[in-house]
Amino acid sequence: MKHISKIIAIIGLLLVGMPKANAQVTVDAKIDSLQLLIGEQAKVTLEVSLDANQKLQMPVVLDTLVRGVEVLDIAKPDTQMLNAGKRMLIQQEYTITSFDSALYYLPPFEVLVNDQPYRSKALALKVYSIPVDTLNPDQFFGPKTIREVPITWEDISTIFWLTLLMVALGGLGYYLYKRFKDNKPIIRKIKVEPKLPPHTQALQDIERIKGDKHLRMTDPKGYYTELTDVLRTYMAERFGFNAMEMTSSEIIDKLLETNDKASISELKFLFETADLVKFAKHSPLMNENDMNLVNAVEFINNTKVEPDPNAKPEPTEITIEEKRSKQGRIVLLGSLIAIGIAIVVILFLVSKGIYNLI
């Protein structure tokens, strides 16, 4: 029994003295290159593995690891959760370099976990200098002289076109400024088509009606309406009475006062036929339509008045002067401001381009 009691006591002491598996802390350090040339860089990575509920304090690293090995950058620690969040793996990366050739001993990193120190393994770094051939000094070349680089069209094309644009905008701005300052009226020229004599216009309209076969054959009402309207317009301009507002009988009575009754009798038949077609739905024969159109042409030719060849021709262009409105002056002023801003911007770009060339 005594032996059994002793064995149980020893096992209990061993269990109490053993650290818990889940409380294990590991610290490791590694370097991506063991050999460097002077001025090259290397990455040193410190890894710490511990339980998630433990408190970690990373080492405080200043600008050097050891004398001759400088720290260029310290990255932000990277934390990874392991074993369903029960463990943590923390990585810290240091960028180092050296400007003295030597074999360097990099001491272990020391971290504190729950205020208990843990250390990584030590590292070594060999830094080499650039070999120099001292036996052949003639191979060394001194600094080169400054070479003049020729200026090409590609170098100045942008400056050229911007300068051209700036000159064009300057000319436009000057023109607009003169107009804004002078405040002269706006001069507009309107082209006027010379008015044809009444008989010429009437005969042209009749030729158009005559050429419309569809109108003559299928729409007698439209045919006589257009034909009588041409005659009414001609009479109003030729004789000076308002034939467009008069009835057919009133027009005939008015014409009898000034014209030959024989020639008007045929015109009377035309107006009577037109009234029958428009108001009584009369359907005239084709030869009757043609005869009435011929009678209209003869009436115009018999009553036309040829223009005086010595008369002054009517103008084909009219000049109109309009005062510039307030809105127009505002538009001019806004255009001047926009052009001024554009010129300033282009001038800055041109100056910058010339400075870069120099």
PDB file of C-alpha atoms in Angstrom, residues 126-262:
ATOM      1  CA  LYS A 126      26.342  38.396 -44.230  1.00  0.00           C
ATOM      2  CA  VAL A 127      26.753  41.716 -46.061  1.00  0.00           C
ATOM      3  CA  TYR A 128      29.128  41.878 -49.033  1.00  0.00           C
ATOM      4  CA  SER A 129      30.655  44.926 -50.664  1.00  0.00           C
ATOM      5  CA  ILE A 130      30.770  45.397 -54.445  1.00  0.00           C
ATOM      6  CA  PRO A 131      34.075  44.012 -55.768  1.00  0.00           C
ATOM      7  CA  VAL A 132      36.381  46.607 -57.339  1.00  0.00           C
ATOM      8  CA  ASP A 133      38.991  45.732 -59.967  1.00  0.00           C
ATOM      9  CA  THR A 134      41.964  47.679 -58.608  1.00  0.00           C
ATOM     10  CA  LEU A 135      44.327  46.090 -61.162  1.00  0.00           C
ATOM     11  CA  ASN A 136      42.635  47.842 -64.088  1.00  0.00           C
ATOM     12  CA  PRO A 137      41.967  51.426 -63.000  1.00  0.00           C
ATOM     13  CA  ASP A 138      41.599  52.531 -66.635  1.00  0.00           C
ATOM     14  CA  GLN A 139      38.219  50.793 -66.707  1.00  0.00           C
ATOM     15  CA  PHE A 140      36.781  53.428 -64.392  1.00  0.00           C
ATOM     16  CA  PHE A 141      34.876  56.135 -66.212  1.00  0.00           C
ATOM     17  CA  GLY A 142      34.299  59.554 -64.819  1.00  0.00           C
ATOM     18  CA  PRO A 143      31.048  61.513 -65.049  1.00  0.00           C
ATOM     19  CA  LYS A 144      29.761  62.172 -68.525  1.00  0.00           C
ATOM     20  CA  THR A 145      29.368  65.683 -69.886  1.00  0.00           C
ATOM     21  CA  ILE A 146      25.913  67.130 -70.311  1.00  0.00           C
ATOM     22  CA  ARG A 147      24.476  66.368 -73.719  1.00  0.00           C
ATOM     23  CA  GLU A 148      22.139  68.707 -75.520  1.00  0.00           C
ATOM     24  CA  VAL A 149      18.983  66.821 -76.443  1.00  0.00           C
ATOM     25  CA  PRO A 150      17.512  68.090 -79.746  1.00  0.00           C
ATOM     26  CA  ILE A 151      13.991  69.454 -79.580  1.00  0.00           C
ATOM     27  CA  THR A 152      11.554  67.550 -81.804  1.00  0.00           C
ATOM     28  CA  TRP A 153       8.150  68.511 -83.188  1.00  0.00           C
ATOM     29  CA  GLU A 154       6.499  66.183 -80.670  1.00  0.00           C
ATOM     30  CA  ASP A 155       8.027  68.271 -77.878  1.00  0.00           C
ATOM     31  CA  ILE A 156       6.661  71.577 -79.144  1.00  0.00           C
ATOM     32  CA  SER A 157       3.522  70.587 -81.096  1.00  0.00           C
ATOM     33  CA  THR A 158       1.245  71.010 -78.083  1.00  0.00           C
ATOM     34  CA  ILE A 159       2.806  74.378 -77.267  1.00  0.00           C
ATOM     35  CA  PHE A 160       2.437  75.498 -80.899  1.00  0.00           C
ATOM     36  CA  TRP A 161      -1.252  74.608 -81.193  1.00  0.00           C
ATOM     37  CA  LEU A 162      -2.078  76.064 -77.791  1.00  0.00           C
ATOM     38  CA  THR A 163      -0.317  79.294 -78.744  1.00  0.00           C
ATOM     39  CA  LEU A 164      -2.236  79.414 -82.028  1.00  0.00           C
ATOM     40  CA  LEU A 165      -5.500  78.865 -80.169  1.00  0.00           C
ATOM     41  CA  MET A 166      -4.603  81.573 -77.660  1.00  0.00           C
ATOM     42  CA  VAL A 167      -3.916  84.066 -80.488  1.00  0.00           C
ATOM     43  CA  ALA A 168      -7.245  83.194 -82.152  1.00  0.00           C
ATOM     44  CA  LEU A 169      -9.119  83.624 -78.875  1.00  0.00           C
ATOM     45  CA  GLY A 170      -7.322  86.923 -78.328  1.00  0.00           C
ATOM     46  CA  GLY A 171      -8.470  88.199 -81.728  1.00  0.00           C
ATOM     47  CA  LEU A 172     -12.041  87.084 -81.092  1.00  0.00           C
ATOM     48  CA  GLY A 173     -11.965  88.657 -77.646  1.00  0.00           C
ATOM     49  CA  TYR A 174     -10.736  91.968 -79.074  1.00  0.00           C
ATOM     50  CA  TYR A 175     -13.515  91.975 -81.676  1.00  0.00           C
ATOM     51  CA  LEU A 176     -16.190  91.242 -79.061  1.00  0.00           C
ATOM     52  CA  TYR A 177     -14.728  93.904 -76.759  1.00  0.00           C
ATOM     53  CA  LYS A 178     -14.955  96.526 -79.516  1.00  0.00           C
ATOM     54  CA  ARG A 179     -18.582  95.598 -80.173  1.00  0.00           C
ATOM     55  CA  PHE A 180     -19.385  95.682 -76.464  1.00  0.00           C
ATOM     56  CA  LYS A 181     -17.691  99.062 -76.005  1.00  0.00           C
ATOM     57  CA  ASP A 182     -19.109 100.745 -79.110  1.00  0.00           C
ATOM     58  CA  ASN A 183     -22.627  99.401 -78.540  1.00  0.00           C
ATOM     59  CA  LYS A 184     -23.403  99.882 -82.218  1.00  0.00           C
ATOM     60  CA  PRO A 185     -26.706  98.578 -83.565  1.00  0.00           C
ATOM     61  CA  ILE A 186     -26.808  95.141 -85.067  1.00  0.00           C
ATOM     62  CA  ILE A 187     -27.043  95.324 -88.850  1.00  0.00           C
ATOM     63  CA  ARG A 188     -28.945  92.528 -90.522  1.00  0.00           C
ATOM     64  CA  LYS A 189     -29.495  92.070 -94.227  1.00  0.00           C
ATOM     65  CA  ILE A 190     -32.631  90.283 -95.378  1.00  0.00           C
ATOM     66  CA  LYS A 191     -32.923  88.956 -98.885  1.00  0.00           C
ATOM     67  CA  VAL A 192     -36.235  89.819-100.569  1.00  0.00           C
ATOM     68  CA  GLU A 193     -37.593  87.862-103.460  1.00  0.00           C
ATOM     69  CA  PRO A 194     -38.734  90.334-106.136  1.00  0.00           C
ATOM     70  CA  LYS A 195     -42.513  90.317-106.476  1.00  0.00           C
ATOM     71  CA  LEU A 196     -43.828  89.089-109.791  1.00  0.00           C
ATOM     72  CA  PRO A 197     -46.385  91.149-111.756  1.00  0.00           C
ATOM     73  CA  PRO A 198     -49.983  90.055-110.994  1.00  0.00           C
ATOM     74  CA  HIS A 199     -50.558  88.510-114.424  1.00  0.00           C
ATOM     75  CA  THR A 200     -47.259  86.567-114.351  1.00  0.00           C
ATOM     76  CA  GLN A 201     -48.037  85.131-110.927  1.00  0.00           C
ATOM     77  CA  ALA A 202     -51.582  84.249-111.972  1.00  0.00           C
ATOM     78  CA  LEU A 203     -50.454  82.491-115.168  1.00  0.00           C
ATOM     79  CA  GLN A 204     -47.878  80.461-113.178  1.00  0.00           C
ATOM     80  CA  ASP A 205     -50.565  79.365-110.730  1.00  0.00           C
ATOM     81  CA  ILE A 206     -52.868  78.348-113.576  1.00  0.00           C
ATOM     82  CA  GLU A 207     -50.077  76.280-115.140  1.00  0.00           C
ATOM     83  CA  ARG A 208     -49.682  74.490-111.802  1.00  0.00           C
ATOM     84  CA  ILE A 209     -53.441  73.748-111.684  1.00  0.00           C
ATOM     85  CA  LYS A 210     -53.369  72.596-115.305  1.00  0.00           C
ATOM     86  CA  GLY A 211     -50.530  70.143-114.544  1.00  0.00           C
ATOM     87  CA  ASP A 212     -52.405  68.574-111.611  1.00  0.00           C
ATOM     88  CA  LYS A 213     -54.346  65.879-113.510  1.00  0.00           C
ATOM     89  CA  HIS A 214     -55.618  64.262-110.333  1.00  0.00           C
ATOM     90  CA  LEU A 215     -57.256  67.527-109.270  1.00  0.00           C
ATOM     91  CA  ARG A 216     -58.897  68.084-112.651  1.00  0.00           C
ATOM     92  CA  MET A 217     -60.268  64.546-113.008  1.00  0.00           C
ATOM     93  CA  THR A 218     -61.323  63.526-109.486  1.00  0.00           C
ATOM     94  CA  ASP A 219     -61.892  66.712-107.490  1.00  0.00           C
ATOM     95  CA  PRO A 220     -63.899  69.285-109.479  1.00  0.00           C
ATOM     96  CA  LYS A 221     -64.736  71.292-106.351  1.00  0.00           C
ATOM     97  CA  GLY A 222     -61.068  71.689-105.456  1.00  0.00           C
ATOM     98  CA  TYR A 223     -60.223  72.411-109.098  1.00  0.00           C
ATOM     99  CA  TYR A 224     -62.703  75.316-109.428  1.00  0.00           C
ATOM    100  CA  THR A 225     -61.910  76.615-105.936  1.00  0.00           C
ATOM    101  CA  GLU A 226     -58.209  76.993-106.776  1.00  0.00           C
ATOM    102  CA  LEU A 227     -58.945  78.410-110.247  1.00  0.00           C
ATOM    103  CA  THR A 228     -61.347  81.089-108.979  1.00  0.00           C
ATOM    104  CA  ASP A 229     -58.996  81.967-106.083  1.00  0.00           C
ATOM    105  CA  VAL A 230     -56.224  82.652-108.612  1.00  0.00           C
ATOM    106  CA  LEU A 231     -58.565  84.922-110.583  1.00  0.00           C
ATOM    107  CA  ARG A 232     -59.784  86.721-107.437  1.00  0.00           C
ATOM    108  CA  THR A 233     -56.172  87.386-106.330  1.00  0.00           C
ATOM    109  CA  TYR A 234     -55.290  88.684-109.798  1.00  0.00           C
ATOM    110  CA  MET A 235     -58.323  91.019-109.873  1.00  0.00           C
ATOM    111  CA  ALA A 236     -57.571  92.384-106.410  1.00  0.00           C
ATOM    112  CA  GLU A 237     -54.006  93.321-107.436  1.00  0.00           C
ATOM    113  CA  ARG A 238     -54.852  94.373-111.013  1.00  0.00           C
ATOM    114  CA  PHE A 239     -58.053  96.397-110.477  1.00  0.00           C
ATOM    115  CA  GLY A 240     -57.731  97.322-106.816  1.00  0.00           C
ATOM    116  CA  PHE A 241     -60.996  95.966-105.387  1.00  0.00           C
ATOM    117  CA  ASN A 242     -61.336  93.258-102.736  1.00  0.00           C
ATOM    118  CA  ALA A 243     -62.395  90.398-104.974  1.00  0.00           C
ATOM    119  CA  MET A 244     -61.606  87.780-102.298  1.00  0.00           C
ATOM    120  CA  GLU A 245     -64.520  89.018-100.145  1.00  0.00           C
ATOM    121  CA  MET A 246     -67.038  89.462-102.999  1.00  0.00           C
ATOM    122  CA  THR A 247     -69.516  87.065-104.526  1.00  0.00           C
ATOM    123  CA  SER A 248     -69.276  85.969-108.128  1.00  0.00           C
ATOM    124  CA  SER A 249     -72.070  88.313-109.259  1.00  0.00           C
ATOM    125  CA  GLU A 250     -70.499  91.252-107.417  1.00  0.00           C
ATOM    126  CA  ILE A 251     -67.185  90.589-109.162  1.00  0.00           C
ATOM    127  CA  ILE A 252     -68.846  90.462-112.593  1.00  0.00           C
ATOM    128  CA  ASP A 253     -70.745  93.714-111.918  1.00  0.00           C
ATOM    129  CA  LYS A 254     -67.498  95.384-110.831  1.00  0.00           C
ATOM    130  CA  LEU A 255     -65.675  94.210-113.942  1.00  0.00           C
ATOM    131  CA  LEU A 256     -68.485  95.385-116.252  1.00  0.00           C
ATOM    132  CA  GLU A 257     -67.793  98.937-115.139  1.00  0.00           C
ATOM    133  CA  THR A 258     -64.271  98.898-116.562  1.00  0.00           C
ATOM    134  CA  ASN A 259     -63.946  96.102-119.175  1.00  0.00           C
ATOM    135  CA  ASP A 260     -65.302  94.731-122.403  1.00  0.00           C
ATOM    136  CA  LYS A 261     -68.626  92.968-121.875  1.00  0.00           C
ATOM    137  CA  ALA A 262     -67.844  90.344-124.511  1.00  0.00           C
TER     138      ALA A 262
END
